[in-house]
Coordinates of C-alpha atoms and ligand atoms in Angstrom, one line a residue:
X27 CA -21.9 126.8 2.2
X28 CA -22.9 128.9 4.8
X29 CA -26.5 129.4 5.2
X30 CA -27.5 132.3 7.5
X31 CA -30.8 133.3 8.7
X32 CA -30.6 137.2 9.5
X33 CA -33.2 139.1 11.4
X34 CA -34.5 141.7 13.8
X35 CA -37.5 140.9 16.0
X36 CA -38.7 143.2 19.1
X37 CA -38.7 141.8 23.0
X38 CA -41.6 139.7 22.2
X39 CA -40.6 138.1 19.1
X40 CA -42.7 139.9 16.4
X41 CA -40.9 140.4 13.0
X42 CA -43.5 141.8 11.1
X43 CA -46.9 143.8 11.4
X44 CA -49.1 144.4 8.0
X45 CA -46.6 143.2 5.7
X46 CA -44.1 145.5 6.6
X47 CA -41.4 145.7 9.8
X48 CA -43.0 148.3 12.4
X49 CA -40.0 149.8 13.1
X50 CA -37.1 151.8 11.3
X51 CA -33.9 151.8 13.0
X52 CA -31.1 152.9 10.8
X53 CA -28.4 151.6 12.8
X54 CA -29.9 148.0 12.4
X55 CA -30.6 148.7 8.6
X56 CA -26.7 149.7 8.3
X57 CA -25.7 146.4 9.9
X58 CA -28.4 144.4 7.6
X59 CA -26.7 146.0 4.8
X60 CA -22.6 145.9 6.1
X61 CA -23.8 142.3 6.9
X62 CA -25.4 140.8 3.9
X63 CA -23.6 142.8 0.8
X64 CA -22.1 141.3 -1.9
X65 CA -23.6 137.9 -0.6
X66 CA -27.2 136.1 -1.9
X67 CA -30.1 137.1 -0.2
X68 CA -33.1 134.8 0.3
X69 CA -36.7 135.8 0.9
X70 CA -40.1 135.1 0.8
X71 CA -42.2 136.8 -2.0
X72 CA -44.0 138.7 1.0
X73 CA -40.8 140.3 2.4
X74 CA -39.7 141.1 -1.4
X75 CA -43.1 142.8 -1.6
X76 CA -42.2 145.2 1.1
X77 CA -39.1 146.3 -0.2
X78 CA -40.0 150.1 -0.5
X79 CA -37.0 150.7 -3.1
X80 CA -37.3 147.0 -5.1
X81 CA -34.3 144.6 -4.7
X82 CA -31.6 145.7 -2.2
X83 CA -28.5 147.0 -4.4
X84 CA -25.1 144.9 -4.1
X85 CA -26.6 141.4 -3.7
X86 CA -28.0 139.0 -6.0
X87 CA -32.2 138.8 -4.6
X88 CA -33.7 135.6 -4.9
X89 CA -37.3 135.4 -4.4
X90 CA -39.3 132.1 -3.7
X91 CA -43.1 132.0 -4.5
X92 CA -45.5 129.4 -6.3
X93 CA -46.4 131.9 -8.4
X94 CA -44.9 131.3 -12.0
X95 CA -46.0 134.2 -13.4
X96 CA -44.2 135.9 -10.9
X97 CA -41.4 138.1 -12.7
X98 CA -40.3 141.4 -11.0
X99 CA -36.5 143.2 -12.6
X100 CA -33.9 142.6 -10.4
X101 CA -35.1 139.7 -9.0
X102 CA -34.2 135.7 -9.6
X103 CA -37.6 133.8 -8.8
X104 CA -37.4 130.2 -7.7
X105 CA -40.7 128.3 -6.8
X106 CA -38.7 126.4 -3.4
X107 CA -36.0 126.8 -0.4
X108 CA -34.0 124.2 -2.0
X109 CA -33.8 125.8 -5.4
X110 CA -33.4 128.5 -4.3
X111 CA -29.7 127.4 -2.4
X112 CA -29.2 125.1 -5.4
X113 CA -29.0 128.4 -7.6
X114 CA -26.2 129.4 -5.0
X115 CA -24.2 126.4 -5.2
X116 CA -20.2 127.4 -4.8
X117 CA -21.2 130.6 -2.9
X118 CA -19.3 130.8 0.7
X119 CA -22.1 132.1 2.0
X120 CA -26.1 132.9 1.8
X121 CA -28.3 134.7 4.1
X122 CA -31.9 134.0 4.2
X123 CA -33.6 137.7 5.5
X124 CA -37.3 136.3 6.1
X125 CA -40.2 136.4 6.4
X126 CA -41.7 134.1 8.8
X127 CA -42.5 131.2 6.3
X128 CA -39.1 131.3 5.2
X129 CA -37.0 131.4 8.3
X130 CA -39.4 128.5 9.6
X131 CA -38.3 126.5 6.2
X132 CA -34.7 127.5 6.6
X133 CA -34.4 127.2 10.2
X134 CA -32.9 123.4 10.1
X135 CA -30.9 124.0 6.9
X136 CA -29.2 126.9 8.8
X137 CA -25.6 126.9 9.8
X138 CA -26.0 130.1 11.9
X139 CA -28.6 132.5 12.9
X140 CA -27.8 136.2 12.9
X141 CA -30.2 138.1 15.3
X142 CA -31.2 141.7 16.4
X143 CA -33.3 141.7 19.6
X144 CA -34.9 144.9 20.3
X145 CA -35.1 145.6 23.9
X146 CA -38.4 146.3 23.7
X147 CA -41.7 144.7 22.9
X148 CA -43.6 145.8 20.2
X149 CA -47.3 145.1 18.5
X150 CA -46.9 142.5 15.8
X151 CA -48.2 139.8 13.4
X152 CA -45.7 138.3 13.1
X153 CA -42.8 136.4 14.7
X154 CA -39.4 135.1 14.3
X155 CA -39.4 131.2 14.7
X156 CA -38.3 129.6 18.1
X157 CA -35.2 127.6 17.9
X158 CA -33.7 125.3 20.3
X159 CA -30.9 126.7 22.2
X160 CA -28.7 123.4 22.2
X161 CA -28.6 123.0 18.2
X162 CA -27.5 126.9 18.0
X163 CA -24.9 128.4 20.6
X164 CA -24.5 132.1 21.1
X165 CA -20.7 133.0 19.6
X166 CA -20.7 136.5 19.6
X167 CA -23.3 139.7 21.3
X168 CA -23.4 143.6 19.6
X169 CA -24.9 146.0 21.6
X170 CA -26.1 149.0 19.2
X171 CA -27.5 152.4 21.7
X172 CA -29.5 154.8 19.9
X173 CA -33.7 155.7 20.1
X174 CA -34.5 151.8 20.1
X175 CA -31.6 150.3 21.8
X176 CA -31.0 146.4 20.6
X177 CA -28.9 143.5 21.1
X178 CA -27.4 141.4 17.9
X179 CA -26.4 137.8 18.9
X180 CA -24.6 135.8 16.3
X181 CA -25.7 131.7 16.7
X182 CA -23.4 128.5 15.2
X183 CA -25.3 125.4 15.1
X184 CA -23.2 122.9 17.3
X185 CA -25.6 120.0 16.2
X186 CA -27.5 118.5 13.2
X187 CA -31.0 119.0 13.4
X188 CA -32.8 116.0 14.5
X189 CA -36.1 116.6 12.4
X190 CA -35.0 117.7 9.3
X191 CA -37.9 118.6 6.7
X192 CA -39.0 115.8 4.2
X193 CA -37.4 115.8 0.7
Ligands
LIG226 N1 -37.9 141.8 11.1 C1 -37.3 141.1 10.1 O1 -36.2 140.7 10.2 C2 -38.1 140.7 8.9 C3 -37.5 140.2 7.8 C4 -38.2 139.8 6.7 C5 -39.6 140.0 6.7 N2 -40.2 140.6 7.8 C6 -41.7 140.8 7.9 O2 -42.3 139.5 7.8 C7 -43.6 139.6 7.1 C8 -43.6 138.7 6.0 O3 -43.4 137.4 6.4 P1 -44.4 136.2 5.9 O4 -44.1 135.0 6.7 O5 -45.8 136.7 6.0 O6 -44.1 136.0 4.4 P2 -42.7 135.6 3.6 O7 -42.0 134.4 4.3 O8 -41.9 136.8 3.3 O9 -43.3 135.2 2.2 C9 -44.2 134.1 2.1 C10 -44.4 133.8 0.7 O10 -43.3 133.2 0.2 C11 -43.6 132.1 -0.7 N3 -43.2 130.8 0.0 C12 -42.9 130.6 1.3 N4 -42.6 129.3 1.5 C13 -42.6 128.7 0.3 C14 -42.4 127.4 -0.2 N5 -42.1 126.4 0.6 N6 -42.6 127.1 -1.5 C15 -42.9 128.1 -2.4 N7 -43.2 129.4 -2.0 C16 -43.0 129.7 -0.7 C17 -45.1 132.2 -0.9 O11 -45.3 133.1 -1.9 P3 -46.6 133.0 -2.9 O12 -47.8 133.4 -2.0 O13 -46.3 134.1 -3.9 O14 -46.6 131.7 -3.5 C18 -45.5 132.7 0.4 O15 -46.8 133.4 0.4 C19 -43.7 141.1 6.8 O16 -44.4 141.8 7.8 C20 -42.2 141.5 6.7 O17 -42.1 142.9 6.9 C21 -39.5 140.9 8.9

C-alpha cells in the first residue's frame, strides 16, 4: 500500500497558524482534492477540527485522537497511526493530509511525500516536518501561477528509514 503524506507549507515551512492554514489558494485546494479523491484520508483530530464544511466529500476520513469519546458523523475514529492504516488494509493507496503531529508520525512509514511549496514565507505555528533528502527523491515538479504562485514536488522514498518508530 501506498502511503502518502500530502501537504502545502509556505517558503519557510509553516503549515499551520491558529489551528487553521493561513492561506486559501484555490488552485492548491483543487489539486488537494483531484489528488486525494476517492482515496483514505488520514489526519490528526486538530486538522479534522478545522475542516470548515466537516469531512471532505468523496473520501473515507479517518480521524486519530486518544479521545474515546470522540464521535463526529462522517468520520471513522481510530485512537493510532497504525490503526488507523490497518483499517485501510487492501487499499492501493492512502494519503495522510496532516497536521504536524501526524506527518511527523507518518513520516518513516511514508512511501512518498506529496508537497506544495509556496514561494513565499508566511507567519506560522506550525511546520511541515524536515525530511532527509537521500531517503525521498524528487520524481516529478508542478508549477501552479496565480495570486500566491507555488511549486508541487512529488517525493519516492529510495530507502528504508533507518530509525523507524518503536512498535
Ligand atoms: N498546510 C497543510 O498542508 C496542513 C495540513 C493539515 C493541517 N494543517 C494545519 O496544521 C495544524 C494542526 O496540526 P497539529 O500538529 O497541531 O495537529 P494534528 O496533527 O492535526 O492533530 C493532533 C491531534 O491528533 C491526535 N494524535 C496525534 N498523534 C497521535 C497519536 N500518536 N496517538 C493518538 N492520537 C494522536 C491527538 O488528538 P487528541 O488531542 O484528540 O488526542 C492530537 O492532539 C492546523 O493549523 C492545521 O490547519 C496544515
Amino acid at each position: 500500500m501506498d502511503i502518502l503524506l500530502i501537504a502545502v507549507m509556505a517558503a519557510n515551512r509553516i503549515i499551520g497558524k491558529n489551528g487553521i492554514i493561513p492561506w486559501h489558494i484555490p488552485e492548491e485546494l483543487g489539486f488537494f482534492k483531484a489528488t486525494t479523491m476517492g482515496h483514505p484520508i488520514i489526519m490528526g483530530r486538530k486538522t479534522f477540527e478545522s475542516l470548515p464544511d466537516g469531512p471532505l466529500p468523496g473520501r473515507e476520513n479517518i480521524v486519530i485522537t486518544r479521545n474515546p469519546d470522540f464521535a463526529p458523523p462522517g468520520a471513522v475514529v481510530v485512537p493510532t497511526l497504525g490503526h488507523a492504516l490497518e483499517h485501510c488494509a487492501g487499499q492501493s493507496r492512502v494519503f495522510i493530509i496532516g497536521g504536524a503531529q501526524v506527518f511527523r508520525e507518518a513520516l518513516p512509514l511514508a512511501t512518498g511525500i506529496i508537497l506544495s511549496v509556496l514561494d513565499q514565507a508566511v507567519d506560522g505555528d506550525t511546520f511541515f516536518p524536515a525530511f532527509d533528502p537521500h531517503t525521498f527523491q524528487e520524481t516529478t515538479q508542478e508549477r501552479f501561477t496565480g495570486s500566491l504562485p507555488f511549486t508541487v514536488t512529488t517525493y519516492r522514498r529510495v530507502r528504508p528509514d533507518l530509525h523507524p518508530p518503536p512498535p
